[in-house]
Every structure is written in C-alpha cells, then in structure tokens.
Amino acid sequence: MLFSSMIFLWLFLPCVLILNLILPRGAANWFLIAAGFIFYAWGEQEYIWVLLLSLLVNYLGARLMGKAGESRTQCPGYTFAILVLLLAFNLGLLGYFKYFDFITGLLGKLSGRQFMEPRNLLLPIGISFYTFQMISYVIDVYRGDIPAETRLSHLALYISFFPKMIQGPIVRYGGFDACIHDRHVTPELFAYGARRFIYGLSKKLILANQFASVVDKVLSHPMEEISGGLGWYIGILYTLQIYFDFSGYSDMAVGLGKMLGFHVPENFNYPYLARNVGEFWRRWHISLSGWFKDYLYIPLGGNRRGKVRTCINKLIVFFSTGLWHGANWTFVIWGLWHGFFLLLEEVLPVKKLPKALQHMYAFFVVCVGFVMFRADTFSQGMAVIGKMFTGWEFESLQMTEAFSVLTPVFLITLVCAAIGSMPVLLKLKAWVGTNTVKSRAAELLSYIWT
C-alpha cells in the first residue's frame, strides 16, 4: 500500500487516525500493530512470514542476552555468541532474498560454470529497513545501551509501525519505546503532522513524478541516440527526482508519526546545499549514514588506527552502502564513487575553494553518481556518463523530444523544485519572526511550514 494510493488516503489513514485518538493507549498500541501488519500484507502477503520470523528471533535472542545480565562479566563469550548468531540470522535473511542471485551469478562468472540456477526471488517489501532496525536493536541490547524488551507487543509495534516500514527512516528502538509507553497527540502536533504529510505528498506527486516521466522516457531509447547534453539533462532531472521522491516519503513518515504521537527522526537536511561529499552524507539519508557510522565504521576502528586503516574503513562503509541499496553493480559503483571523493577530500584543499565552486563541485559529484545509480545496468550507466563527458553534440531527435516537455507547467515545476531543495520557507519564517512589518502572505507561508 502506497502513501499516495487512494485506498490509503481515503480509507486506511482516516480509520487509523480516528481510532488511535479515541482508543486508550494500550488498546491503541495493539490496534497500530494490527494496522501495521494489514498495511504490510496489502502489498506483500507472500512474505509476511519473513517479517514475523525476524520479529520472533530477534525478540527471543535479545531476551537471552538480557537475562544473562551480570553473568556476561563471568562468561563474556555467551552474550557475544548470541549476538553473532543474531547478526548471522539477520544478514543471512537479507542476503538470501536480496543477493542470492547476484552472488551465485558472480561466482559463476568467476569460475566459468554455473553453480545454481537463478531463483528470481521476489524481494520482501521493506526488508532492508526492518532488518537494519533489528540489527541496531540487538546490538544496543548487547552493548547495554537499552534493556531487552520484555513485551513482544512493544517490539512488534516497533518493527511494524507503518509510517517507517517501507522506506524508513531507520529508527532506533531507544527513542521509539518512549512513545510506546507514553505519548500525547495535541491539536498543534496533529496539525503540524498533517501539514508535513501534505508537503511530502506534494513533493512526491507534483515534483518527483513529473521528473520521473521524462527520465524514464529518455532512458528507454538506445544509448547511441543519447547525446552529452541530453545526458546532463536527465542527470540533473533524476538528481531532483530522487531527492523529492525519497525526502517526500520521509516527510510523510515524519508527519504520520506526529499525527499518531510518535517521533520519527528527520532523514534529509537540504543535501544539495552541501559543499563537499562528506557534508552531503551528513545531510542525505541521515538515518542510514548514522547507522553505518555507529554499527560499522566505528566498530571497524573508525579513524583511530591510522590513515591507511581509516581509508579502508571508509571504503568498506561506502561499498556496503551501495550494496545495501540493491544487488546490482550500479549501486556498488555509486557507493564507491562517493567513497573515492570522500577520501580525495582528505588530501585536496576543497574547503579552501570559493563557496560557489564548492557547491558546484559537490553537486557535480552527486549528479554524476546518481546517473550510475539510476542506470539499469553498469554498461548503460557508463555509456550515459561517457556521453556526458565526450558527446557534446545537441542535435538529437531525443533531445528535441525531451525538451518538448518544457511547457509552462513543467518550467514552473522546475522553479518549485529549485525553491523546494533550499530552505527558502525556513528563511521566510525567520524573516517573519524578526520583521516588524508582517504581511498576511508572509504569515500564511510561515504557517504552512510551521
């Protein structure tokens, strides 16, 4: 079930919001669990058992670690062994469904013979997100940062909370459980959540979908018909598309959380304002980059073991980041592309450049990387990128076809996208708060975003 679908907007969401408000907190928790599984089963009946299995195994494993308590000091290998088994289970479950054909195909190419027939497994919806949430939960229990949850229903609500289930953000249990025990939905909080949801839905339907139609249309043509100018055109459009698509979904998740009384963390902070790749990743998909920092980069040693080891650790993180997005070399190359420039920034004086050049450099790296990310195959991605740097001709039937969509409505959409990718409304709000002359239009704009 998509947030933008009619069944969600006009039936599922109103019922959930109303019943969550009128039911007592305990009953509301059980109702939200049921709503979450109905939401998931609506589009994934076949693999709902995977979600249930993940819930039960991680719940029992964390309870075993929790019961160990002080005995961990007497037998430290006990809880560590449980943690290793839980990590193997979670990564094995994710790896089987997401990477089985990719890995067996790669082994077949390297050995020259086919080991197994491809299984063409359907990927369970949201498995990458809820698996990483379960991993963070069991690691936090092992570290002693949070106690093991004794109520299966509370952990079930955590994993099945529908606003974050399909596309995140990746929420840590340490902050989520407080809302399970005690939450309040005030009129102001509900109104803010509704406005935030509408804002995200608008980003998805009005902006992202418009750009997607053009990008998909161009990339459906043979590569020899795509010129360098057209490559840059679709590269920039896709860079806008993926931002408004993904950040729009995150806005909707945050808004839904507010309307239900839960805190869902922010996932984007105007990433195209970044002046370098490092800053971009502090602004883009914040919950994922934070997850990799806390549960992979720092355990690998972070930057505490010398420059060579730090470089290796960063490359491992960005290789994993790319692979996490999908079982395709395009995602792996996209991740390593960002990792390479992150390392390059350690030795090149990027921060000493004029601010305008820093912004141009960061956007250039991100835009070229997203061309590979969007490509269906590695060869298609390399072909488009090659055209971007070598094929500067603009005479193309597809160029004319692509620019034929530059209607007044589409141009207005581009302007709105440029404004929406920058904190213009936040600046307006700040101006309204400090300026003694408050026009009604400015106050209205401030209210829309407040």
Tab-separated table of C-alpha atoms in Angstrom:
chain	number	residue	atom	x	y	z
A	1	MET	CA	0.000	0.000	0.000
A	2	LEU	CA	1.500	3.304	-1.087
A	3	PHE	CA	1.047	6.540	0.847
A	4	SER	CA	-0.146	8.153	-2.381
A	5	SER	CA	-2.762	5.479	-3.160
A	6	MET	CA	-6.458	6.254	-2.852
A	7	ILE	CA	-7.094	3.269	-0.573
A	8	PHE	CA	-4.519	4.638	1.871
A	9	LEU	CA	-5.572	8.285	1.724
A	10	TRP	CA	-9.321	7.832	1.861
A	11	LEU	CA	-9.821	4.645	3.882
A	12	PHE	CA	-6.804	3.281	5.740
A	13	LEU	CA	-5.340	6.552	7.040
A	14	PRO	CA	-8.595	8.152	8.306
A	15	CYS	CA	-9.564	4.951	10.161
A	16	VAL	CA	-6.133	4.667	11.774
A	17	LEU	CA	-6.009	8.317	12.828
A	18	ILE	CA	-9.506	8.326	14.326
A	19	LEU	CA	-9.177	5.044	16.226
A	20	ASN	CA	-5.715	5.962	17.505
A	21	LEU	CA	-7.199	9.117	19.016
A	22	ILE	CA	-10.228	7.542	20.685
A	23	LEU	CA	-8.737	4.260	21.956
A	24	PRO	CA	-6.867	4.021	25.289
A	25	ARG	CA	-3.092	3.909	24.856
A	26	GLY	CA	-2.788	0.155	25.487
A	27	ALA	CA	-5.557	-0.704	23.053
A	28	ALA	CA	-4.194	1.847	20.575
A	29	ASN	CA	-0.824	0.074	20.623
A	30	TRP	CA	-2.449	-3.233	19.715
A	31	PHE	CA	-4.527	-1.513	17.057
A	32	LEU	CA	-1.416	0.061	15.481
A	33	ILE	CA	0.265	-3.359	15.415
A	34	ALA	CA	-2.716	-4.782	13.525
A	35	ALA	CA	-2.775	-1.757	11.219
A	36	GLY	CA	0.926	-2.180	10.501
A	37	PHE	CA	0.579	-5.822	9.509
A	38	ILE	CA	-2.512	-5.060	7.399
A	39	PHE	CA	-0.563	-2.272	5.689
A	40	TYR	CA	2.324	-4.671	5.003
A	41	ALA	CA	0.155	-7.605	3.943
A	42	TRP	CA	-1.772	-5.403	1.499
A	43	GLY	CA	1.199	-5.493	-0.859
A	44	GLU	CA	3.200	-8.450	0.489
A	45	GLN	CA	1.036	-11.331	1.677
A	46	GLU	CA	3.536	-13.936	0.467
A	47	TYR	CA	6.443	-12.811	2.643
A	48	ILE	CA	4.746	-11.583	5.793
A	49	TRP	CA	6.184	-14.673	7.485
A	50	VAL	CA	9.684	-13.199	6.962
A	51	LEU	CA	8.707	-10.134	8.974
A	52	LEU	CA	7.195	-12.308	11.717
A	53	LEU	CA	10.241	-14.596	11.796
A	54	SER	CA	12.581	-11.631	12.100
A	55	LEU	CA	10.490	-10.269	14.966
A	56	LEU	CA	10.379	-13.538	16.921
A	57	VAL	CA	14.048	-14.496	16.503
A	58	ASN	CA	15.347	-11.063	17.475
A	59	TYR	CA	12.934	-10.790	20.386
A	60	LEU	CA	13.994	-14.160	21.822
A	61	GLY	CA	17.686	-13.540	21.142
A	62	ALA	CA	17.638	-10.152	22.839
A	63	ARG	CA	15.774	-11.659	25.814
A	64	LEU	CA	18.501	-14.274	26.171
A	65	MET	CA	21.143	-11.546	26.174
A	66	GLY	CA	19.083	-9.541	28.652
A	67	LYS	CA	18.639	-12.489	31.021
A	68	ALA	CA	22.387	-13.048	31.026
A	69	GLY	CA	22.686	-9.746	32.905
A	70	GLU	CA	25.732	-9.650	35.118
A	71	SER	CA	26.776	-13.146	34.069
A	72	ARG	CA	28.240	-11.539	30.963
A	73	THR	CA	31.178	-10.441	33.112
A	74	GLN	CA	31.658	-14.040	34.220
A	75	CYS	CA	31.109	-15.544	30.792
A	76	PRO	CA	31.532	-12.751	28.214
A	77	GLY	CA	31.526	-15.198	25.320
A	78	TYR	CA	27.902	-16.195	25.996
A	79	THR	CA	26.206	-12.940	25.051
A	80	PHE	CA	28.707	-12.333	22.249
A	81	ALA	CA	27.895	-15.730	20.766
A	82	ILE	CA	24.186	-14.898	20.845
A	83	LEU	CA	24.896	-11.568	19.175
A	84	VAL	CA	26.920	-13.260	16.419
A	85	LEU	CA	24.103	-15.738	15.805
A	86	LEU	CA	21.540	-12.938	15.618
A	87	LEU	CA	23.709	-10.935	13.216
A	88	ALA	CA	24.225	-14.034	11.078
A	89	PHE	CA	20.485	-14.658	11.035
A	90	ASN	CA	19.560	-11.088	10.108
A	91	LEU	CA	22.249	-10.666	7.466
A	92	GLY	CA	21.612	-14.173	6.166
A	93	LEU	CA	17.903	-13.463	5.780
A	94	LEU	CA	18.615	-10.200	3.983
A	95	GLY	CA	21.370	-11.772	1.892
A	96	TYR	CA	19.271	-14.708	0.768
A	97	PHE	CA	16.376	-12.672	-0.550
A	98	LYS	CA	18.338	-9.695	-1.837
A	99	TYR	CA	21.697	-11.063	-3.005
A	100	PHE	CA	21.341	-14.796	-3.719
A	101	ASP	CA	21.139	-14.483	-7.499
A	102	PHE	CA	23.726	-11.689	-7.502
A	103	ILE	CA	26.307	-13.702	-5.548
A	104	THR	CA	25.739	-17.018	-7.331
A	105	GLY	CA	25.885	-15.238	-10.690
A	106	LEU	CA	29.144	-13.555	-9.730
A	107	LEU	CA	30.655	-16.861	-8.563
A	108	GLY	CA	29.543	-18.454	-11.805
A	109	LYS	CA	31.275	-15.783	-13.889
A	110	LEU	CA	34.479	-16.043	-11.861
A	111	SER	CA	34.616	-19.849	-12.052
A	112	GLY	CA	33.330	-20.211	-15.590
A	113	ARG	CA	30.488	-22.529	-14.642
A	114	GLN	CA	27.042	-22.150	-13.176
A	115	PHE	CA	26.659	-23.399	-9.624
A	116	MET	CA	22.944	-22.856	-9.191
A	117	GLU	CA	20.025	-21.790	-11.263
A	118	PRO	CA	18.859	-18.240	-10.516
A	119	ARG	CA	15.848	-18.303	-8.234
A	120	ASN	CA	14.441	-14.908	-9.230
A	121	LEU	CA	13.289	-14.320	-5.682
A	122	LEU	CA	10.855	-11.516	-5.022
A	123	LEU	CA	12.328	-9.073	-2.533
A	124	PRO	CA	10.169	-8.759	0.608
A	125	ILE	CA	8.990	-5.173	0.937
A	126	GLY	CA	11.000	-3.130	3.413
A	127	ILE	CA	13.345	-5.978	4.374
A	128	SER	CA	16.425	-3.744	4.151
A	129	PHE	CA	14.910	-1.232	6.578
A	130	TYR	CA	13.413	-3.540	9.188
A	131	THR	CA	16.479	-5.798	9.136
A	132	PHE	CA	18.780	-2.869	9.897
A	133	GLN	CA	16.422	-1.757	12.662
A	134	MET	CA	16.528	-5.225	14.216
A	135	ILE	CA	20.331	-5.268	13.966
A	136	SER	CA	20.566	-1.908	15.723
A	137	TYR	CA	18.205	-3.175	18.424
A	138	VAL	CA	20.138	-6.346	19.275
A	139	ILE	CA	23.495	-4.538	19.165
A	140	ASP	CA	22.191	-1.837	21.519
A	141	VAL	CA	20.943	-4.548	23.883
A	142	TYR	CA	24.334	-6.284	23.741
A	143	ARG	CA	26.149	-3.032	24.465
A	144	GLY	CA	23.862	-2.334	27.405
A	145	ASP	CA	22.591	0.913	25.860
A	146	ILE	CA	18.975	-0.259	26.195
A	147	PRO	CA	17.348	-3.123	28.119
A	148	ALA	CA	15.934	-6.071	26.228
A	149	GLU	CA	12.239	-5.529	25.584
A	150	THR	CA	10.192	-7.996	27.622
A	151	ARG	CA	6.912	-7.348	25.817
A	152	LEU	CA	6.690	-8.888	22.383
A	153	SER	CA	3.880	-6.475	21.518
A	154	HIS	CA	6.144	-3.453	22.013
A	155	LEU	CA	8.817	-4.841	19.706
A	156	ALA	CA	6.076	-5.823	17.248
A	157	LEU	CA	4.861	-2.228	17.168
A	158	TYR	CA	8.438	-1.045	16.620
A	159	ILE	CA	9.011	-3.281	13.608
A	160	SER	CA	5.505	-2.946	12.130
A	161	PHE	CA	4.968	0.803	12.580
A	162	PHE	CA	3.716	1.504	9.068
A	163	PRO	CA	4.949	5.116	8.545
A	164	LYS	CA	8.585	3.935	8.570
A	165	MET	CA	8.199	0.321	7.487
A	166	ILE	CA	8.700	0.505	3.714
A	167	GLN	CA	11.238	3.280	3.098
A	168	GLY	CA	12.401	4.320	6.528
A	169	PRO	CA	13.788	6.354	8.163
A	170	ILE	CA	15.765	3.757	10.117
A	171	VAL	CA	14.574	4.360	13.683
A	172	ARG	CA	16.478	3.249	16.788
A	173	TYR	CA	14.448	1.433	19.446
A	174	GLY	CA	15.984	3.546	22.201
A	175	GLY	CA	13.916	6.552	21.185
A	176	PHE	CA	10.881	4.751	19.853
A	177	ASP	CA	9.980	2.848	23.021
A	178	ALA	CA	9.363	6.048	24.981
A	179	CYS	CA	6.477	6.861	22.618
A	180	ILE	CA	5.056	3.358	23.060
A	181	HIS	CA	4.846	3.859	26.827
A	182	ASP	CA	3.729	7.478	26.865
A	183	ARG	CA	2.588	9.676	24.002
A	184	HIS	CA	0.190	12.544	23.546
A	185	VAL	CA	-1.350	13.865	20.354
A	186	THR	CA	-2.069	17.555	20.807
A	187	PRO	CA	-4.056	19.590	18.251
A	188	GLU	CA	-0.892	21.546	17.409
A	189	LEU	CA	1.150	18.373	16.904
A	190	PHE	CA	-1.567	16.772	14.798
A	191	ALA	CA	-1.894	19.897	12.641
A	192	TYR	CA	1.868	20.047	12.105
A	193	GLY	CA	1.902	16.357	11.150
A	194	ALA	CA	-0.936	16.845	8.666
A	195	ARG	CA	0.811	19.790	7.011
A	196	ARG	CA	4.085	17.855	6.887
A	197	PHE	CA	2.349	14.848	5.301
A	198	ILE	CA	0.681	17.029	2.647
A	199	TYR	CA	4.015	18.708	1.929
A	200	GLY	CA	5.720	15.347	1.411
A	201	LEU	CA	2.875	14.009	-0.703
A	202	SER	CA	3.093	17.106	-2.906
A	203	LYS	CA	6.840	16.630	-3.366
A	204	LYS	CA	6.217	13.065	-4.481
A	205	LEU	CA	3.230	13.600	-6.811
A	206	ILE	CA	3.820	17.080	-8.206
A	207	LEU	CA	7.614	17.179	-8.488
A	208	ALA	CA	9.190	13.697	-8.397
A	209	ASN	CA	6.651	12.006	-10.660
A	210	GLN	CA	6.944	14.790	-13.256
A	211	PHE	CA	10.712	14.381	-13.474
A	212	ALA	CA	10.492	10.587	-13.446
A	213	SER	CA	8.304	10.508	-16.553
A	214	VAL	CA	10.914	12.458	-18.545
A	215	VAL	CA	13.899	10.452	-17.274
A	216	ASP	CA	12.215	7.105	-17.924
A	217	LYS	CA	11.192	8.183	-21.409
A	218	VAL	CA	14.717	9.238	-22.391
A	219	LEU	CA	16.436	6.168	-20.957
A	220	SER	CA	14.074	3.881	-22.864
A	221	HIS	CA	15.864	4.873	-26.089
A	222	PRO	CA	19.073	3.215	-27.360
A	223	MET	CA	22.256	4.679	-25.887
A	224	GLU	CA	23.610	5.748	-29.275
A	225	GLU	CA	20.687	8.163	-29.574
A	226	ILE	CA	21.546	9.963	-26.323
A	227	SER	CA	23.844	12.975	-26.648
A	228	GLY	CA	26.031	14.539	-23.977
A	229	GLY	CA	23.649	17.431	-23.488
A	230	LEU	CA	20.772	15.022	-23.041
A	231	GLY	CA	22.847	13.016	-20.547
A	232	TRP	CA	23.330	16.104	-18.360
A	233	TYR	CA	19.671	16.979	-18.761
A	234	ILE	CA	18.387	13.653	-17.444
A	235	GLY	CA	21.174	13.519	-14.846
A	236	ILE	CA	20.037	16.788	-13.284
A	237	LEU	CA	16.363	15.823	-13.556
A	238	TYR	CA	16.988	12.478	-11.859
A	239	THR	CA	19.017	14.186	-9.133
A	240	LEU	CA	15.935	16.290	-8.426
A	241	GLN	CA	13.583	13.328	-8.840
A	242	ILE	CA	15.263	11.051	-6.318
A	243	TYR	CA	15.532	13.831	-3.750
A	244	PHE	CA	11.885	14.826	-3.912
A	245	ASP	CA	10.763	11.208	-4.099
A	246	PHE	CA	12.756	9.991	-1.113
A	247	SER	CA	12.606	13.148	1.010
A	248	GLY	CA	8.897	13.411	0.221
A	249	TYR	CA	8.367	9.922	1.598
A	250	SER	CA	10.404	10.829	4.685
A	251	ASP	CA	8.309	13.971	5.181
A	252	MET	CA	5.171	11.853	5.018
A	253	ALA	CA	6.639	9.399	7.544
A	254	VAL	CA	7.530	12.233	9.934
A	255	GLY	CA	4.071	13.751	9.522
A	256	LEU	CA	2.278	10.449	10.081
A	257	GLY	CA	4.386	9.853	13.164
A	258	LYS	CA	3.410	13.244	14.609
A	259	MET	CA	-0.287	12.614	13.951
A	260	LEU	CA	-0.010	9.275	15.773
A	261	GLY	CA	2.088	10.637	18.654
A	262	PHE	CA	5.438	9.122	17.652
A	263	HIS	CA	8.752	10.778	16.920
A	264	VAL	CA	10.190	9.770	13.543
A	265	PRO	CA	13.633	11.361	13.024
A	266	GLU	CA	14.429	13.700	10.173
A	267	ASN	CA	16.103	11.993	7.252
A	268	PHE	CA	17.113	14.898	4.986
A	269	ASN	CA	18.557	18.343	5.605
A	270	TYR	CA	18.751	20.088	2.222
A	271	PRO	CA	21.593	17.881	0.894
A	272	TYR	CA	22.099	19.894	-2.291
A	273	LEU	CA	23.381	22.774	-0.191
A	274	ALA	CA	26.438	20.645	0.640
A	275	ARG	CA	29.878	21.972	-0.239
A	276	ASN	CA	31.585	18.577	-0.266
A	277	VAL	CA	30.754	14.881	-0.300
A	278	GLY	CA	31.242	14.490	3.444
A	279	GLU	CA	28.696	17.208	4.139
A	280	PHE	CA	26.342	15.709	1.566
A	281	TRP	CA	26.223	12.462	3.540
A	282	ARG	CA	25.564	14.353	6.756
A	283	ARG	CA	22.501	15.803	5.032
A	284	TRP	CA	21.346	12.878	2.826
A	285	HIS	CA	19.543	9.799	4.229
A	286	ILE	CA	20.722	10.798	7.694
A	287	SER	CA	19.364	7.696	9.424
A	288	LEU	CA	21.281	5.347	7.100
A	289	SER	CA	24.579	7.219	7.250
A	290	GLY	CA	24.238	7.384	11.039
A	291	TRP	CA	23.534	3.652	11.160
A	292	PHE	CA	26.655	2.794	9.168
A	293	LYS	CA	28.736	5.141	11.300
A	294	ASP	CA	27.593	3.655	14.619
A	295	TYR	CA	27.338	-0.020	13.687
A	296	LEU	CA	30.038	-0.489	11.041
A	297	TYR	CA	32.529	2.379	10.748
A	298	ILE	CA	33.244	2.833	14.462
A	299	PRO	CA	33.383	-0.938	15.225
A	300	LEU	CA	35.886	-1.290	12.361
A	301	GLY	CA	38.087	1.220	14.138
A	302	GLY	CA	36.826	4.474	12.652
A	303	ASN	CA	39.698	6.911	12.268
A	304	ARG	CA	41.597	5.696	15.336
A	305	ARG	CA	44.021	3.295	13.621
A	306	GLY	CA	45.954	5.460	11.216
A	307	LYS	CA	45.215	6.976	7.829
A	308	VAL	CA	45.525	3.761	5.808
A	309	ARG	CA	43.085	1.881	8.022
A	310	THR	CA	40.732	4.884	8.043
A	311	CYS	CA	40.683	4.901	4.244
A	312	ILE	CA	39.968	1.169	4.164
A	313	ASN	CA	37.184	1.562	6.726
A	314	LYS	CA	35.531	4.341	4.709
A	315	LEU	CA	35.701	2.305	1.506
A	316	ILE	CA	34.139	-0.684	3.293
A	317	VAL	CA	31.339	1.554	4.570
A	318	PHE	CA	30.587	3.042	1.165
A	319	PHE	CA	30.840	-0.322	-0.565
A	320	SER	CA	28.282	-1.606	1.961
A	321	THR	CA	26.137	1.498	1.492
A	322	GLY	CA	25.987	0.919	-2.244
A	323	LEU	CA	25.292	-2.797	-1.884
A	324	TRP	CA	22.568	-2.115	0.691
A	325	HIS	CA	20.630	-0.164	-1.937
A	326	GLY	CA	20.408	-3.126	-4.295
A	327	ALA	CA	22.023	-6.243	-5.780
A	328	ASN	CA	23.486	-4.518	-8.815
A	329	TRP	CA	26.946	-3.290	-9.718
A	330	THR	CA	25.466	0.134	-10.442
A	331	PHE	CA	24.772	0.594	-6.725
A	332	VAL	CA	28.199	-0.707	-5.723
A	333	ILE	CA	29.942	1.689	-8.107
A	334	TRP	CA	27.731	4.515	-6.883
A	335	GLY	CA	28.782	3.817	-3.297
A	336	LEU	CA	32.486	3.550	-4.133
A	337	TRP	CA	32.254	6.722	-6.238
A	338	HIS	CA	31.213	8.657	-3.132
A	339	GLY	CA	33.823	6.879	-1.036
A	340	PHE	CA	36.566	7.820	-3.519
A	341	PHE	CA	35.719	11.515	-3.400
A	342	LEU	CA	35.398	11.408	0.368
A	343	LEU	CA	38.978	10.139	0.514
A	344	LEU	CA	40.054	12.687	-2.089
A	345	GLU	CA	38.762	15.475	0.099
A	346	GLU	CA	41.213	14.386	2.797
A	347	VAL	CA	44.183	15.421	0.636
A	348	LEU	CA	42.767	18.117	-1.673
A	349	PRO	CA	42.007	21.623	-0.346
A	350	VAL	CA	38.343	21.529	-1.398
A	351	LYS	CA	37.274	23.622	1.580
A	352	LYS	CA	39.618	26.424	0.519
A	353	LEU	CA	37.796	26.932	-2.770
A	354	PRO	CA	35.267	29.772	-3.109
A	355	LYS	CA	31.885	28.744	-1.732
A	356	ALA	CA	30.258	28.803	-5.165
A	357	LEU	CA	32.873	26.388	-6.544
A	358	GLN	CA	32.452	24.116	-3.527
A	359	HIS	CA	28.707	23.864	-4.181
A	360	MET	CA	29.311	23.218	-7.887
A	361	TYR	CA	31.871	20.511	-7.113
A	362	ALA	CA	29.572	18.707	-4.654
A	363	PHE	CA	26.577	18.852	-6.985
A	364	PHE	CA	28.728	17.614	-9.890
A	365	VAL	CA	29.880	14.552	-7.929
A	366	VAL	CA	26.377	13.791	-6.701
A	367	CYS	CA	24.765	14.262	-10.126
A	368	VAL	CA	27.224	12.000	-11.965
A	369	GLY	CA	26.888	9.402	-9.224
A	370	PHE	CA	23.111	9.390	-9.497
A	371	VAL	CA	23.341	8.703	-13.224
A	372	MET	CA	25.017	5.388	-12.372
A	373	PHE	CA	22.538	4.818	-9.544
A	374	ARG	CA	19.587	5.210	-11.930
A	375	ALA	CA	21.050	3.091	-14.744
A	376	ASP	CA	19.527	-0.340	-15.273
A	377	THR	CA	22.953	-1.886	-15.934
A	378	PHE	CA	26.584	-0.956	-15.404
A	379	SER	CA	27.131	-0.676	-19.151
A	380	GLN	CA	24.181	1.682	-19.562
A	381	GLY	CA	25.448	3.873	-16.739
A	382	MET	CA	28.952	4.038	-18.205
A	383	ALA	CA	27.513	4.811	-21.637
A	384	VAL	CA	25.487	7.757	-20.368
A	385	ILE	CA	28.364	9.095	-18.256
A	386	GLY	CA	30.701	8.688	-21.230
A	387	LYS	CA	28.347	10.725	-23.384
A	388	MET	CA	28.166	13.397	-20.672
A	389	PHE	CA	31.914	13.994	-20.948
A	390	THR	CA	32.561	13.306	-24.623
A	391	GLY	CA	29.355	13.714	-26.609
A	392	TRP	CA	28.733	17.434	-26.569
A	393	GLU	CA	26.520	17.466	-29.639
A	394	PHE	CA	22.961	18.629	-29.047
A	395	GLU	CA	21.348	17.633	-32.325
A	396	SER	CA	19.287	14.633	-31.454
A	397	LEU	CA	15.749	13.514	-32.013
A	398	GLN	CA	15.523	12.525	-28.358
A	399	MET	CA	16.907	15.936	-27.301
A	400	THR	CA	14.043	17.576	-29.146
A	401	GLU	CA	11.620	15.072	-27.683
A	402	ALA	CA	12.880	15.633	-24.167
A	403	PHE	CA	12.734	19.399	-24.377
A	404	SER	CA	9.236	19.211	-25.851
A	405	VAL	CA	8.004	18.721	-22.278
A	406	LEU	CA	9.264	22.193	-21.336
A	407	THR	CA	5.773	23.539	-21.103
A	408	PRO	CA	4.956	26.478	-18.810
A	409	VAL	CA	3.666	23.996	-16.218
A	410	PHE	CA	6.891	21.966	-16.346
A	411	LEU	CA	9.029	25.110	-16.083
A	412	ILE	CA	7.026	26.206	-13.041
A	413	THR	CA	7.628	22.716	-11.619
A	414	LEU	CA	11.381	23.173	-12.111
A	415	VAL	CA	11.273	26.520	-10.335
A	416	CYS	CA	9.322	24.971	-7.454
A	417	ALA	CA	11.880	22.153	-7.304
A	418	ALA	CA	14.748	24.636	-7.104
A	419	ILE	CA	12.984	26.501	-4.295
A	420	GLY	CA	11.986	23.285	-2.519
A	421	SER	CA	15.552	21.977	-2.471
A	422	MET	CA	16.638	25.034	-0.472
A	423	PRO	CA	15.445	26.319	2.932
A	424	VAL	CA	13.507	29.195	1.416
A	425	LEU	CA	10.405	28.697	3.577
A	426	LEU	CA	12.536	28.427	6.712
A	427	LYS	CA	14.227	31.719	5.831
A	428	LEU	CA	10.790	33.248	5.286
A	429	LYS	CA	9.691	32.011	8.678
A	430	ALA	CA	12.759	33.545	10.310
A	431	TRP	CA	12.142	36.813	8.470
A	432	VAL	CA	8.512	36.917	9.557
A	433	GLY	CA	9.600	36.365	13.149
A	434	THR	CA	12.052	39.283	13.159
A	435	ASN	CA	10.461	41.786	10.797
A	436	THR	CA	8.105	44.259	12.396
A	437	VAL	CA	6.038	44.532	9.220
A	438	LYS	CA	4.332	41.137	8.808
A	439	SER	CA	2.359	40.839	5.640
A	440	ARG	CA	-0.531	38.395	5.651
A	441	ALA	CA	1.036	36.488	2.736
A	442	ALA	CA	4.293	36.027	4.636
A	443	GLU	CA	2.418	34.896	7.748
A	444	LEU	CA	0.481	32.376	5.671
A	445	LEU	CA	3.689	30.937	4.198
A	446	SER	CA	5.156	30.737	7.676
A	447	TYR	CA	2.060	28.891	8.941
A	448	ILE	CA	2.252	26.392	6.081
A	449	TRP	CA	5.728	25.296	7.141
A	450	THR	CA	5.438	25.704	10.939
